[in-house]
mmCIF file of C-alpha atoms in Angstrom:
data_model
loop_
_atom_site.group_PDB
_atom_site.id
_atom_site.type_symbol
_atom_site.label_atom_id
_atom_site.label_comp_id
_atom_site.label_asym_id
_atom_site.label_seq_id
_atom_site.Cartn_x
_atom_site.Cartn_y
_atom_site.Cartn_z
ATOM 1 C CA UNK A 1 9.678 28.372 -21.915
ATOM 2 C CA UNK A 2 8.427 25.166 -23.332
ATOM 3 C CA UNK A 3 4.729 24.162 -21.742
ATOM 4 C CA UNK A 4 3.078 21.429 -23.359
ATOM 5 C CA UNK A 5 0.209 18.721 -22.190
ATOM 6 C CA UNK A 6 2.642 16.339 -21.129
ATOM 7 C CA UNK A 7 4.676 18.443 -19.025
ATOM 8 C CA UNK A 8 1.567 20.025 -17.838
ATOM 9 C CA UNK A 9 0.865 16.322 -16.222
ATOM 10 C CA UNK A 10 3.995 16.437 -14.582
ATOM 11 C CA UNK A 11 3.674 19.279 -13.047
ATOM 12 C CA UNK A 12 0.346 18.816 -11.709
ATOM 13 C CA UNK A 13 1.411 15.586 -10.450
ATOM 14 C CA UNK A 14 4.442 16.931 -8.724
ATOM 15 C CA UNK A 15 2.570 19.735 -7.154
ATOM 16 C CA UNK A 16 -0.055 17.266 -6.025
ATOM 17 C CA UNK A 17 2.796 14.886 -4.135
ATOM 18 C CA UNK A 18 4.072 18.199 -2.556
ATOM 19 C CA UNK A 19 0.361 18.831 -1.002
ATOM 20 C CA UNK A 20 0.153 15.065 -0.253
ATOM 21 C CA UNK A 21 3.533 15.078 1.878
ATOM 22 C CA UNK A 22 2.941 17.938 3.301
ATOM 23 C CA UNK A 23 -0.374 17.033 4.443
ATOM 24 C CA UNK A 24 0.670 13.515 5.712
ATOM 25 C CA UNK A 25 3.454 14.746 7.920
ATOM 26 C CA UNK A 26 1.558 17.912 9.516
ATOM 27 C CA UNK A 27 -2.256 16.073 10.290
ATOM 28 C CA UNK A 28 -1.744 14.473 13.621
ATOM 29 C CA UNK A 29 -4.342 11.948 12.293
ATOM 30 C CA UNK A 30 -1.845 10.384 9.697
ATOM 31 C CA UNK A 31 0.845 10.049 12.827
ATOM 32 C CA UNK A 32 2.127 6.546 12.152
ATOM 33 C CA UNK A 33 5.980 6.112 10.922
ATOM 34 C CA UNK A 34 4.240 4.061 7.911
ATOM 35 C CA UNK A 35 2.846 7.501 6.981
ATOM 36 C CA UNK A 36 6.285 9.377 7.460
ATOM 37 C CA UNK A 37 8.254 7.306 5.065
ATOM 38 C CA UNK A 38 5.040 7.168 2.498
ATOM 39 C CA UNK A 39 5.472 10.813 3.004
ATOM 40 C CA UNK A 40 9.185 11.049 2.396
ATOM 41 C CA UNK A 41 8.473 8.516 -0.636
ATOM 42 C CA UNK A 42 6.168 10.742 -2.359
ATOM 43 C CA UNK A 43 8.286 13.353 -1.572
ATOM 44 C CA UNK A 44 11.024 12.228 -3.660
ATOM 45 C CA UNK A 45 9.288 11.213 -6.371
ATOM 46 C CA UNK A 46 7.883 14.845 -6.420
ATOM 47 C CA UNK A 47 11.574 16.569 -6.193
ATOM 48 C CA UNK A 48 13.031 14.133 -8.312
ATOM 49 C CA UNK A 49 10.482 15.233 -11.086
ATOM 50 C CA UNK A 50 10.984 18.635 -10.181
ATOM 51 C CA UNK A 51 14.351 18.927 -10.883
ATOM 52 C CA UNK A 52 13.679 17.366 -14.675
ATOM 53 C CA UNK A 53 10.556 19.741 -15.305
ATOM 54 C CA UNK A 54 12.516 22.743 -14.414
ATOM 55 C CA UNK A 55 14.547 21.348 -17.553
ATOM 56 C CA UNK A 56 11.939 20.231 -19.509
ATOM 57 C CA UNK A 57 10.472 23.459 -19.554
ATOM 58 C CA UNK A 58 13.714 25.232 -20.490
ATOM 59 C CA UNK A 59 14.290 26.562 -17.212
ATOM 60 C CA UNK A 60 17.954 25.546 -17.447
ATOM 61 C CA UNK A 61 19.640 23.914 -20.123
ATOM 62 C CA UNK A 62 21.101 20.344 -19.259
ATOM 63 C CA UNK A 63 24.772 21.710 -18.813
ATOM 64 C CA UNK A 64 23.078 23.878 -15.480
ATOM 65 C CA UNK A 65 21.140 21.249 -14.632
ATOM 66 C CA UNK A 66 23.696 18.335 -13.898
ATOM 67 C CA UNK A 67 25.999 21.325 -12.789
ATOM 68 C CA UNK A 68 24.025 23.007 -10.367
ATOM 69 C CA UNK A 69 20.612 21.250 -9.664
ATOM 70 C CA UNK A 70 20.692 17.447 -10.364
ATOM 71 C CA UNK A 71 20.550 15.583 -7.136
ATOM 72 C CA UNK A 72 20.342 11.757 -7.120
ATOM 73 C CA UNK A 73 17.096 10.948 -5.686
ATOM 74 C CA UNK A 74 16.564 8.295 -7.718
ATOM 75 C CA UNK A 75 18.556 6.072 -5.142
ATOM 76 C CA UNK A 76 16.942 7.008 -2.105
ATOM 77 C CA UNK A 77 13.197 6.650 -3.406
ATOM 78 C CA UNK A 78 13.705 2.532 -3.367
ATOM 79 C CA UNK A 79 15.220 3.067 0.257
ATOM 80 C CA UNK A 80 11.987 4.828 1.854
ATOM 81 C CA UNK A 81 9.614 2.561 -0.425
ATOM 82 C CA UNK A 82 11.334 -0.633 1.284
ATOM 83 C CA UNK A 83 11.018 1.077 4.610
ATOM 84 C CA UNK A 84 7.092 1.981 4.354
ATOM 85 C CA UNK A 85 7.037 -1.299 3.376
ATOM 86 C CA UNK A 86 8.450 -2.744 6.477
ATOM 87 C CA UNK A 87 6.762 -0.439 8.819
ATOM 88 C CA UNK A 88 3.122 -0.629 7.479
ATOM 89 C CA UNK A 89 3.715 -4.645 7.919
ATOM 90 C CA UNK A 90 5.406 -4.375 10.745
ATOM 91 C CA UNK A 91 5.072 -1.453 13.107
ATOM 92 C CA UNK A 92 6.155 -2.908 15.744
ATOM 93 C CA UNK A 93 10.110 -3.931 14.594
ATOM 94 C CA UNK A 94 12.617 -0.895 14.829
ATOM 95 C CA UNK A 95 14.541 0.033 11.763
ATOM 96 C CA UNK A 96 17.791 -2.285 12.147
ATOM 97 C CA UNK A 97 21.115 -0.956 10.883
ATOM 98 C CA UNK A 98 21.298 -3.483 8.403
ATOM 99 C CA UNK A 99 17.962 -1.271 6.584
ATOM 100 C CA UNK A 100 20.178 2.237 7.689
ATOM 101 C CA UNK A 101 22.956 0.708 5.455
ATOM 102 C CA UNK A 102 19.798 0.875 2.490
ATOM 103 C CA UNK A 103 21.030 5.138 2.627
ATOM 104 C CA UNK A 104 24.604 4.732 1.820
ATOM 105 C CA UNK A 105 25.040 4.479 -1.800
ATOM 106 C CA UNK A 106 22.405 7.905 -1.492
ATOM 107 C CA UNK A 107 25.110 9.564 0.289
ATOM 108 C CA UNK A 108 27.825 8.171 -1.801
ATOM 109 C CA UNK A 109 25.887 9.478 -4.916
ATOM 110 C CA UNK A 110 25.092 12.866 -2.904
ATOM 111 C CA UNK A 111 28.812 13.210 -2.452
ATOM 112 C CA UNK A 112 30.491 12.986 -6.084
ATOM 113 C CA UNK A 113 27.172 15.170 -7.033
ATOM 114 C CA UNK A 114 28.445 17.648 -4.511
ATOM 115 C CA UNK A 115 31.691 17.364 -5.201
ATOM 116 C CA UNK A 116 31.437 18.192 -8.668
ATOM 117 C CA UNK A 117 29.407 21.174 -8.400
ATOM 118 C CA UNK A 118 31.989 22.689 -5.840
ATOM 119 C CA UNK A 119 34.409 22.037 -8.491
ATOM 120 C CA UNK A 120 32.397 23.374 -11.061
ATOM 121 C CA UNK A 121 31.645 26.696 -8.777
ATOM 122 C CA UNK A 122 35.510 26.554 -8.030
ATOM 123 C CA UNK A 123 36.354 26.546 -11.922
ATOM 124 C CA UNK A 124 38.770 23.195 -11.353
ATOM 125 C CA UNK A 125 40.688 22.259 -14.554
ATOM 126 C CA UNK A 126 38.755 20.845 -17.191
ATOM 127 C CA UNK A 127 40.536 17.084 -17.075
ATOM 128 C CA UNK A 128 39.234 17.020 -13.480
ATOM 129 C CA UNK A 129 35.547 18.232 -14.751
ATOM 130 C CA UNK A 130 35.762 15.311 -17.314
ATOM 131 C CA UNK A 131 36.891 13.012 -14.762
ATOM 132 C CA UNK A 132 33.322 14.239 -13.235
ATOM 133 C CA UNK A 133 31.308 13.921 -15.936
ATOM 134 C CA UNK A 134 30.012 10.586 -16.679
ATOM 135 C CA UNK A 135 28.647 10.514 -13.020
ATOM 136 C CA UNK A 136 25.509 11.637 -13.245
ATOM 137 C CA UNK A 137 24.776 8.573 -16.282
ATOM 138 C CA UNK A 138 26.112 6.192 -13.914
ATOM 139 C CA UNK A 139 24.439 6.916 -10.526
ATOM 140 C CA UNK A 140 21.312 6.492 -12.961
ATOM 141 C CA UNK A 141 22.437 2.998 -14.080
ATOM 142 C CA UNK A 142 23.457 1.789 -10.657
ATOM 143 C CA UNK A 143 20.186 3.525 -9.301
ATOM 144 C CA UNK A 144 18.015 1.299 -11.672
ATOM 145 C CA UNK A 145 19.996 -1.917 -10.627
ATOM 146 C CA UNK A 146 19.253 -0.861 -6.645
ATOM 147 C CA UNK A 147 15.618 -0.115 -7.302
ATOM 148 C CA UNK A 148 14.964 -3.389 -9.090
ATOM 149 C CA UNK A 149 17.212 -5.423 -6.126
ATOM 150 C CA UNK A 150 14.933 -3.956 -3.434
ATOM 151 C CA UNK A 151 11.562 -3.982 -5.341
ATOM 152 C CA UNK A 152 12.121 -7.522 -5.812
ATOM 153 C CA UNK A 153 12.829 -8.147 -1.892
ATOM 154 C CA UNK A 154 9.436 -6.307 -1.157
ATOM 155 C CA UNK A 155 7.822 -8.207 -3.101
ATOM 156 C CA UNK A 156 8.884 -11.387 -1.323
ATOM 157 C CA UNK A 157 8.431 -10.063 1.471
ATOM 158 C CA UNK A 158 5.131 -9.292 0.845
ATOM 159 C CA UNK A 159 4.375 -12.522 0.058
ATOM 160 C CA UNK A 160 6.227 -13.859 3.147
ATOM 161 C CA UNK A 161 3.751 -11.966 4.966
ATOM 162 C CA UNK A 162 0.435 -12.794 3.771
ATOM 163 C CA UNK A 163 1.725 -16.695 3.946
ATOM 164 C CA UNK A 164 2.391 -15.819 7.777
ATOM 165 C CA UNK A 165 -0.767 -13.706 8.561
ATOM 166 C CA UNK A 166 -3.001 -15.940 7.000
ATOM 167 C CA UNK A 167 -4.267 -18.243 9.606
ATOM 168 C CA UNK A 168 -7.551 -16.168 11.368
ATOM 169 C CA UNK A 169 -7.484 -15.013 15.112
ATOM 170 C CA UNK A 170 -9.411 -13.157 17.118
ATOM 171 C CA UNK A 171 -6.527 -10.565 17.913
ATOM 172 C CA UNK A 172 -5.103 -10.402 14.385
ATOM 173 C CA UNK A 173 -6.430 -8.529 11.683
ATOM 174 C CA UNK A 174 -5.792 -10.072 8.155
ATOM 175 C CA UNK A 175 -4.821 -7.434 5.544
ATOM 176 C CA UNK A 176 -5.051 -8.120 1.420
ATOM 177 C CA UNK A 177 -1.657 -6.783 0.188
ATOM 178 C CA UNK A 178 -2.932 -7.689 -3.875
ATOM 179 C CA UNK A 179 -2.994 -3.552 -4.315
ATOM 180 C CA UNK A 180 0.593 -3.439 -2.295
ATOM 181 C CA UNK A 181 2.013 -6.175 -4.894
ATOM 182 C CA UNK A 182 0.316 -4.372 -8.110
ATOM 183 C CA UNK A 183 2.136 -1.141 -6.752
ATOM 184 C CA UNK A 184 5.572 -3.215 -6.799
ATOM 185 C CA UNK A 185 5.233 -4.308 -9.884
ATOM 186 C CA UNK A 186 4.451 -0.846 -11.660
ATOM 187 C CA UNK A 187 7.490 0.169 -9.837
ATOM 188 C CA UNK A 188 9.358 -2.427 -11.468
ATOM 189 C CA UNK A 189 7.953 -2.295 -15.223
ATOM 190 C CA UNK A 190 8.821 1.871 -14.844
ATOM 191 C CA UNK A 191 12.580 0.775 -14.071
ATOM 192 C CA UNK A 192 12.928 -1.147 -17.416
ATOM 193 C CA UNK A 193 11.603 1.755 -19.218
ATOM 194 C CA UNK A 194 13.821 4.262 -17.398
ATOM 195 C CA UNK A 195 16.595 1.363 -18.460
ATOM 196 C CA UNK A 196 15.245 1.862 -22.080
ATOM 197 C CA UNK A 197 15.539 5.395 -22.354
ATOM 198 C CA UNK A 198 19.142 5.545 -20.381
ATOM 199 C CA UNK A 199 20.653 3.670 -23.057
ATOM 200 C CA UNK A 200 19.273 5.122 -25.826
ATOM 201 C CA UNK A 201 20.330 8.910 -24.541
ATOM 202 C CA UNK A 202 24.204 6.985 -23.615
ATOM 203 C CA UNK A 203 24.326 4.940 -27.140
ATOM 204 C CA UNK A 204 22.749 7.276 -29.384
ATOM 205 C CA UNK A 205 23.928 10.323 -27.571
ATOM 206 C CA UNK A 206 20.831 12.518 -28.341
ATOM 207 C CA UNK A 207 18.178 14.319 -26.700
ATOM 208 C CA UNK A 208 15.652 11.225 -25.540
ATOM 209 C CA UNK A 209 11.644 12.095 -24.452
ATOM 210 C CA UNK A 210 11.854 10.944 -20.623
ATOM 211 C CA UNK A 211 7.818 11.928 -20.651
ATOM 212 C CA UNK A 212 6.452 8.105 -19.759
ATOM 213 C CA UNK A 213 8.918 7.594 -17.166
ATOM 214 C CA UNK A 214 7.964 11.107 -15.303
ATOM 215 C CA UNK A 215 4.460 10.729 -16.163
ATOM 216 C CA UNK A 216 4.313 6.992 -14.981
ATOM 217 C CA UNK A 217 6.129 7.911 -11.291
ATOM 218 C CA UNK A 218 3.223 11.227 -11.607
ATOM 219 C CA UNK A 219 0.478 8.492 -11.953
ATOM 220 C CA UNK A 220 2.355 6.449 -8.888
ATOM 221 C CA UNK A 221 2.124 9.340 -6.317
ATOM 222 C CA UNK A 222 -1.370 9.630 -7.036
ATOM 223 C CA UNK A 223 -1.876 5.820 -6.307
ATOM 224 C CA UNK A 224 0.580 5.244 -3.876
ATOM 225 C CA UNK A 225 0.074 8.020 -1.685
ATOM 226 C CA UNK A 226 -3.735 8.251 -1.527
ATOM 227 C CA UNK A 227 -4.704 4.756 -1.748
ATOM 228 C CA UNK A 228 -1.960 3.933 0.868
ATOM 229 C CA UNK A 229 -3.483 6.232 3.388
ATOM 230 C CA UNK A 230 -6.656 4.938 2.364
ATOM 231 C CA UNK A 231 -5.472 1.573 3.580
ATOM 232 C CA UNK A 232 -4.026 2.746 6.594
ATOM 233 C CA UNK A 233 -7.590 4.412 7.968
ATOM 234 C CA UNK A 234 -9.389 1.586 6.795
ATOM 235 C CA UNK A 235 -6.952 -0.610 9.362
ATOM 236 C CA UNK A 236 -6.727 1.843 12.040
ATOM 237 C CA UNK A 237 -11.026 1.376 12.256
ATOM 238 C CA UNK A 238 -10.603 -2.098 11.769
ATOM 239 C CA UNK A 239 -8.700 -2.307 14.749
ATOM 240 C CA UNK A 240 -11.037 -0.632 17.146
ATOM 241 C CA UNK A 241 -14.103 -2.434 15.553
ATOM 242 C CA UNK A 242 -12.104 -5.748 16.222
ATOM 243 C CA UNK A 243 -11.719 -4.304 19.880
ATOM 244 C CA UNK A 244 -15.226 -3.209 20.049
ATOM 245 C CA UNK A 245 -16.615 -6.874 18.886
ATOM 246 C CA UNK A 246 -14.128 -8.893 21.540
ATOM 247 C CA UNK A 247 -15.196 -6.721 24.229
ATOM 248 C CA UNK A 248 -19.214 -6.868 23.516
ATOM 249 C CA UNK A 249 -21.489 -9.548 23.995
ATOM 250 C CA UNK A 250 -23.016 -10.708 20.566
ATOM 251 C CA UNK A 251 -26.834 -9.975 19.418
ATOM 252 C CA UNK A 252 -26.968 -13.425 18.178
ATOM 253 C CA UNK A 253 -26.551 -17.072 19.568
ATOM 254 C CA UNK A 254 -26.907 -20.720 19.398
ATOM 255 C CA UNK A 255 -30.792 -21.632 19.692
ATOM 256 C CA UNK A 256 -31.198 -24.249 21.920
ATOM 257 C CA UNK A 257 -33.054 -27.227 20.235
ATOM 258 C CA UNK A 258 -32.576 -30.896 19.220
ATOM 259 C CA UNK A 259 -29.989 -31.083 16.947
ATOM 260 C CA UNK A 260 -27.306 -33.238 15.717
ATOM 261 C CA UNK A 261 -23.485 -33.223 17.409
ATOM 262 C CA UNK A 262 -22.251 -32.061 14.253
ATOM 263 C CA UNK A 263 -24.030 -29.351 14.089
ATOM 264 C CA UNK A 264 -23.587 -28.776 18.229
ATOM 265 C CA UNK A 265 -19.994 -28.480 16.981
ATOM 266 C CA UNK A 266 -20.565 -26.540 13.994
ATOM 267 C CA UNK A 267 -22.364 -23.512 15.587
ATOM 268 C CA UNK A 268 -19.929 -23.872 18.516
ATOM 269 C CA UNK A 269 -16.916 -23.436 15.622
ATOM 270 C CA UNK A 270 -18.755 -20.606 13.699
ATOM 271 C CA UNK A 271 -20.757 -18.373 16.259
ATOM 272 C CA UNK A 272 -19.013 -18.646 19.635
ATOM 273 C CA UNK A 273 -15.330 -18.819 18.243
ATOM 274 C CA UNK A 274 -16.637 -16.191 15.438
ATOM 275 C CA UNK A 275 -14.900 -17.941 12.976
ATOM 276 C CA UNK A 276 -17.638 -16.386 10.605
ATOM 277 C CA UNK A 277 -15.267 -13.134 10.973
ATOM 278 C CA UNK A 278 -12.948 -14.871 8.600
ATOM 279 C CA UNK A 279 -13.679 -13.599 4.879
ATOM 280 C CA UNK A 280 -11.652 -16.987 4.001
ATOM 281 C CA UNK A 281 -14.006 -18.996 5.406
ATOM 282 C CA UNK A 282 -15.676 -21.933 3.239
ATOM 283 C CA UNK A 283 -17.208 -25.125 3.631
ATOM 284 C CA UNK A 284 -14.077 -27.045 2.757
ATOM 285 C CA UNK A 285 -12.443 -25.533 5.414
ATOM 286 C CA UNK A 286 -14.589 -26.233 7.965
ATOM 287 C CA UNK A 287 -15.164 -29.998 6.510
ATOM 288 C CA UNK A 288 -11.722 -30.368 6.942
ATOM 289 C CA UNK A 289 -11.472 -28.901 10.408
ATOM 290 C CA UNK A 290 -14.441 -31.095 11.545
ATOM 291 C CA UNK A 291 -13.415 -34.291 9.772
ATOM 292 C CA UNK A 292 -16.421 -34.668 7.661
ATOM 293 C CA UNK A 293 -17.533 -34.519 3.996
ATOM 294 C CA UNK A 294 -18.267 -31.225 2.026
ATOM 295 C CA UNK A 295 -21.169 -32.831 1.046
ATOM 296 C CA UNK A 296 -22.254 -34.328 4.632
ATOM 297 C CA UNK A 297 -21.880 -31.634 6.403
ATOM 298 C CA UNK A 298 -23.698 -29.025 2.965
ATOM 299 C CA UNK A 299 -26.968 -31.719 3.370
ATOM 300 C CA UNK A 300 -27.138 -31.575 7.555
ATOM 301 C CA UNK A 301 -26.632 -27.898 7.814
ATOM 302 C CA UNK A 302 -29.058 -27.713 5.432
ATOM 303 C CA UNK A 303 -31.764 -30.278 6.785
ATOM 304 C CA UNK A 304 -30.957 -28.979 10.442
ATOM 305 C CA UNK A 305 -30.736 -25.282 10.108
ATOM 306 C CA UNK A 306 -32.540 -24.699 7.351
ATOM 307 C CA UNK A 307 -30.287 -22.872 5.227
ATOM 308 C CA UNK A 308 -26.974 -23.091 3.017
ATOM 309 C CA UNK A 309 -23.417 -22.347 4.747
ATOM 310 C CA UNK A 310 -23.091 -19.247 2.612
ATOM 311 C CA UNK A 311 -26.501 -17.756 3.506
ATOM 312 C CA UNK A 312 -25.649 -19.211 7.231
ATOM 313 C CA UNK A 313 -22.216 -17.327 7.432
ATOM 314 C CA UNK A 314 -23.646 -14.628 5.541
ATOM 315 C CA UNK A 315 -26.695 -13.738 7.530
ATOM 316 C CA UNK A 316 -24.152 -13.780 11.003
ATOM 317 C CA UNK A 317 -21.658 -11.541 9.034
ATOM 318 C CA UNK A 318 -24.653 -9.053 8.719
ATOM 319 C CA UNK A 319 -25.746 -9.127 11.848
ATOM 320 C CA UNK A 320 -22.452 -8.279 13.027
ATOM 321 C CA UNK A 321 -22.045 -5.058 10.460
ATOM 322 C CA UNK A 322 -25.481 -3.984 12.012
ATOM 323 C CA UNK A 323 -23.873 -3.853 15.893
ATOM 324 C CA UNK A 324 -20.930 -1.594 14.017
ATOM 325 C CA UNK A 325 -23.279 0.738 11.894
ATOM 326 C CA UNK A 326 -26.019 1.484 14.716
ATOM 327 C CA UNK A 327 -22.894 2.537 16.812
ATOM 328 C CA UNK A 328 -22.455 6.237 17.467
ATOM 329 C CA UNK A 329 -18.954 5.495 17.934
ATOM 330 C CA UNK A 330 -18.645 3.866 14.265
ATOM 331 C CA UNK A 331 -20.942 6.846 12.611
ATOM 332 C CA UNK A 332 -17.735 8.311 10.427
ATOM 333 C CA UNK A 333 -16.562 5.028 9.904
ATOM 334 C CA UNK A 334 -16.289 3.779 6.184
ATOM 335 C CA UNK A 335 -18.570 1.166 4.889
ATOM 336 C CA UNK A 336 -15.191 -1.318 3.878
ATOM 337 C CA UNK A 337 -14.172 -1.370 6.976
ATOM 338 C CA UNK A 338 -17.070 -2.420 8.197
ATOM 339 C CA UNK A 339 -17.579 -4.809 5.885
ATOM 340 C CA UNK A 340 -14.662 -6.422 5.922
ATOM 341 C CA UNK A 341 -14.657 -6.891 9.798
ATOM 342 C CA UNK A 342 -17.408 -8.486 9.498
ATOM 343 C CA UNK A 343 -16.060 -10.839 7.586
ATOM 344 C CA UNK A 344 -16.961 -9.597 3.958
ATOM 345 C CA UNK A 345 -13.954 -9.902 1.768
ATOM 346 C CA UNK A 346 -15.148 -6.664 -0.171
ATOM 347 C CA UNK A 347 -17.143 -4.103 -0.067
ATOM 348 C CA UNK A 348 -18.946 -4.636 -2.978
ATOM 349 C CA UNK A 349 -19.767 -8.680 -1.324
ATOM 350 C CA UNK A 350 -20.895 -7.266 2.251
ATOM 351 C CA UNK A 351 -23.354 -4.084 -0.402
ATOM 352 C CA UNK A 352 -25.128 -7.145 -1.970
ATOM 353 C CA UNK A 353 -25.361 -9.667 1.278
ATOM 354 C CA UNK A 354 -26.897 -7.235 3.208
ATOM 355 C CA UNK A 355 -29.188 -5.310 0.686
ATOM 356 C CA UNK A 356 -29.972 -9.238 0.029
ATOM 357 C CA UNK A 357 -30.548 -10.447 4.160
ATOM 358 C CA UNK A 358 -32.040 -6.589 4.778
ATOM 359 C CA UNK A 359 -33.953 -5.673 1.988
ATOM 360 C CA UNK A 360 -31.740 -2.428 2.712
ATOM 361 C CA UNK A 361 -28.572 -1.130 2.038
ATOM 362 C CA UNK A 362 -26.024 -0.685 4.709
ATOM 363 C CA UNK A 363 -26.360 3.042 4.327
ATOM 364 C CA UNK A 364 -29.753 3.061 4.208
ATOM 365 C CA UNK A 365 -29.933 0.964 7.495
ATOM 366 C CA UNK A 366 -28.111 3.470 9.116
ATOM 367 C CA UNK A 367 -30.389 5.936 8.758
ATOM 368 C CA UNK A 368 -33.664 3.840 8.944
ATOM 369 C CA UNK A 369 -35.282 5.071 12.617
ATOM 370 C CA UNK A 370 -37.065 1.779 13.098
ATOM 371 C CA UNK A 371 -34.019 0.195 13.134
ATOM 372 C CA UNK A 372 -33.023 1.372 16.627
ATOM 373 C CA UNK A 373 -36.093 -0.584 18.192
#
């Protein structure tokens, strides 16, 4: 048997997807049909690395291999990466037939793979094993066309929906996709390598290291699969903090005093249409919303209120994470989450507002008893 570091990697990455599939599809917590095709994605990736290792390691030589084992999951990984794709974006829509149709050249691949091994089992005549042969190379070749075709939709449509989900509501919850896009593109550098080493093993017909392909799709699961469920809880709280907020009147409010109609308008914009939720907030913005000048309306919030419009926004943002974190409901609930729907567009921004506004961390405030009076 032939063990070495790099295979070592692989395997530990391919026994880590296992757990991670496993685990998705049997915790009731993870039920979502965004989790079952991330599950079925990592899945792949995991078997389709298998099925080299067991080479790799000497397991089988190559003839046994592309006899007996080889099976082309390299065309239906692209297929369930498009699909989590579309359901994590949009839960709602039911998988058309149009995205079914995204399985077919899998089965069409599964079927010549069959089809040879029966023949091989069968001992067929060797012009019809020939005839066989090359298949295997050119599902491979075809398979890195497909995967680059559909990574390059996703991407689009990725794009296509941060354009459309970026005006803020109340009801909508505004998700950063920049991880999602950074994923797509990994996906696509790996397919020129896997390109790369393809044509070296068909034009210089020797034995080719496939180590940074394997090893790159090893360091994918890992990303992919734990930061995407990472994403999904931090939505899934997001969406009953949002509820939470809407339904509960707010601990702060307009103080009632002489001040200009601008500013009337301003708070009215800000604190009773929360538009201080909205981590894309800035002055310009709301300049342009309430035809003014930056600079007008930076000098009268300032002479009025007695404070910038960052330290304004900032201070309401916080006051909102506080009604989440002194919740019993929100005690298990991370600190991004929180953060962000309260209008912080990281975690590390809503850490150093409110250590700044609080003289506390958010942690710390959570556990501070004179906090509660």
């Amino acid at each position: 048997m032939n063990f070495n570091l790099y295979n070592s990697v692989l395997f530990a990455g391919i026994l880590q997807g296992i757990i991670f599939a496993i685990v998705v599809l049997f915790n009731k917590k993870y039920n979502h049909k965004s989790n079952f095709f991330l599950a079925a994605l990592i899945s792949s990736f995991s078997l389709n690395n298998l099925q080299f290792y067991g080479a790799d390691i000497g397991l089988y030589n190559s003839e046994f291999f592309y006899n007996y084992v080889f099976i082309p999951f390299c065309l239906i990984i692209p297929v369930f990466f498009y699909l989590y794709i579309v359901k994590s974006l949009y839960p709602e829509n039911k998988i058309t037939l149009k995205q079914k149709l995204l399985f077919v050249p899998f089965y069409i691949g599964l079927f010549f793979c069959v089809l040879y091994k029966i023949f091989v089992g069968l001992n067929y005549r060797e012009e019809v094993l020939n005839f066989f042969y090359p298949i295997p190379n050119i599902i491979e070749f075809l398979a890195i066309i497909f995967n680059q075709i559909i990574y390059v939709i996703v991407f689009f449509k990725i794009k296509k929906f941060e354009k459309r989900n970026n005006e803020f509501t109340l009801d909508t919850i505004k998700i950063k996709l920049n991880w999602l896009k950074k994923i797509v593109i990994f996906l696509f550098l790996l397919t020129f390598i896997w390109l790369f080493l393809m044509l070296k093993t068909v034009i210089i017909d020797t034995k080719v290291n496939f180590y940074p392909l394997w090893i790159g799709i090893s360091i994918l699961t890992y990303w992919l699969g734990y930061i995407g469920i990472y994403k999904f809880g931090i939505i899934e709280e997001r969406k009953n903090l949002k509820k939470y907020s809407k339904e509960t009147k707010a601990s702060y409010s307009i103080v009632e005093k002489q001040k200009s109609s601008h500013i009337v308008t301003f708070e009215h914009l800000i604190i009773n249409q929360k538009r201080f939720l909205d981590s894309d907030l800035t002055l310009d913005t709301i300049a342009e919303e309430l035809s003014l000048s930056k600079s007008y309306l930076s000098r009268i919030i300032n002479a009025e209120l007695g404070t910038g419009f960052v330290e304004y926004v900032n201070t309401l943002r916080v006051e909102e994470a506080k009604s989440y974190l002194l919740n019993p409901d929100f005690s298990n609930y991370t600190l991004e989450s929180i953060g962000i729907e309260a209008g912080f567009n990281s975690k590390s921004a809503f850490y150093s507002s409110f250590k700044k506004i609080t003289g506390l961390t958010p942690s710390e405030f959570k556990k501070e008893p004179t906090n509660l009076s």
